[in-house]
Amino acid sequence: QVQLVESGGGLVQAGGSLRLSCAASGRTFSSYAMGWFRQAPGKEREFVAAISWAGGSAYYADSVKGRFTVSRDNAKNTVWLQMNSLKPEDTAAYYCAASRSITLWARDYDYWGQGTQVTVSS
């Protein structure tokens, strides 16, 4: 069982930065790949980034590649999403999730956080 709690969302101007954190409970955190997803009002949840259990592999959606960076520290049971050069279209609720293997598909994630809102003003 893994419980996830996101934090770090907020209101930022276009071009600004935010760093989201996802704190996990449970001693098995290091065995899970972690993903970040987002969902804007009226839209489907979409993949943002994922990182393997050891942090050696990471994948990004084309829309955030070069602007967002996912990282993790298994000793701290935490995964981060550094978001730079934010755009109004990045506005969404952001969710972290845990999966037994690194994947881009939301259906493959077993555990989800409650989400944190990111709003980017133009």
XYZ file of C-alpha atoms in Angstrom:
122
model
C 0.000 0.000 0.000
C 1.332 3.427 -0.944
C -0.235 6.727 0.002
C 0.689 9.805 -1.995
C 0.345 13.474 -1.101
C 1.143 16.218 -3.595
C 2.099 19.769 -2.727
C 3.648 22.825 -4.315
C 0.905 23.933 -6.647
C -0.200 27.517 -6.926
C -0.670 30.540 -9.136
C 2.252 31.648 -11.302
C 2.706 33.953 -14.258
C 3.562 32.617 -17.677
C 7.285 32.013 -17.927
C 7.583 31.263 -14.234
C 8.482 28.087 -12.397
C 7.002 25.778 -9.809
C 8.240 22.612 -8.174
C 5.679 20.008 -7.245
C 6.416 17.449 -4.575
C 4.849 14.076 -3.990
C 5.467 12.519 -0.600
C 4.870 8.796 -0.309
C 4.202 6.674 2.723
C 5.160 3.046 2.958
C 8.461 1.227 2.879
C 7.917 -0.042 -0.652
C 8.142 3.357 -2.357
C 11.505 2.542 -3.893
C 10.029 -0.423 -5.737
C 7.540 1.737 -7.641
C 7.914 3.756 -10.780
C 6.309 7.152 -10.352
C 4.319 9.218 -12.774
C 2.859 12.683 -13.003
C -0.424 13.335 -14.760
C -2.574 16.409 -15.149
C -6.189 17.134 -15.827
C -7.663 20.427 -16.950
C -11.381 21.190 -16.607
C -13.373 19.445 -19.309
C -10.382 17.442 -20.501
C -9.137 13.930 -19.969
C -6.284 13.170 -17.622
C -3.032 13.227 -19.551
C 0.449 11.911 -18.987
C 3.121 14.437 -18.068
C 6.217 12.548 -16.919
C 7.373 9.284 -15.395
C 10.495 8.049 -13.662
C 11.697 4.524 -13.012
C 12.026 3.092 -9.513
C 15.756 3.815 -9.367
C 15.539 7.097 -11.216
C 17.620 5.901 -14.125
C 14.938 6.356 -16.754
C 12.495 9.172 -17.313
C 9.888 9.921 -19.942
C 8.060 13.103 -20.788
C 5.084 14.198 -22.797
C 6.111 16.131 -25.890
C 4.250 19.164 -24.576
C 6.541 19.462 -21.538
C 9.812 18.064 -22.845
C 12.658 20.470 -22.211
C 10.628 22.464 -19.659
C 9.736 19.905 -16.963
C 12.055 17.584 -15.062
C 11.030 14.640 -12.904
C 13.309 13.394 -10.124
C 13.099 11.291 -6.991
C 14.884 10.537 -3.751
C 13.993 7.105 -2.422
C 15.613 7.833 0.923
C 13.111 10.670 1.352
C 10.169 8.823 -0.223
C 9.647 11.826 -2.471
C 9.315 12.538 -6.165
C 9.414 16.021 -7.650
C 8.287 17.679 -10.828
C 10.259 20.814 -11.632
C 8.252 22.956 -14.039
C 9.961 25.815 -15.843
C 8.837 28.200 -18.580
C 5.242 27.595 -17.607
C 2.502 28.363 -20.089
C -1.215 29.046 -19.566
C -1.946 25.684 -21.198
C -0.113 23.996 -18.329
C -2.983 25.011 -16.033
C -4.448 21.847 -14.532
C -4.704 19.712 -11.457
C -1.506 17.676 -11.203
C -1.469 14.174 -9.794
C 1.335 11.837 -8.871
C 0.860 8.104 -9.143
C 2.736 4.881 -8.434
C 3.081 1.881 -10.704
C 4.989 -1.395 -10.568
C 6.638 -0.525 -13.873
C 7.330 2.720 -15.700
C 4.465 3.455 -18.033
C 2.717 6.326 -19.787
C -0.757 4.889 -19.263
C -2.886 6.070 -16.376
C -4.712 2.728 -16.219
C -1.454 1.015 -15.228
C -0.956 3.090 -12.067
C -2.092 1.519 -8.806
C -2.002 4.442 -6.403
C -2.884 8.105 -6.839
C -2.561 11.276 -4.853
C -5.339 13.778 -4.373
C -3.840 16.335 -6.742
C -2.508 19.861 -6.511
C -3.739 22.765 -8.618
C -1.403 24.683 -10.905
C -2.689 27.865 -12.498
C -0.601 29.798 -14.998
C -1.757 33.300 -15.820
C -0.974 34.984 -19.115
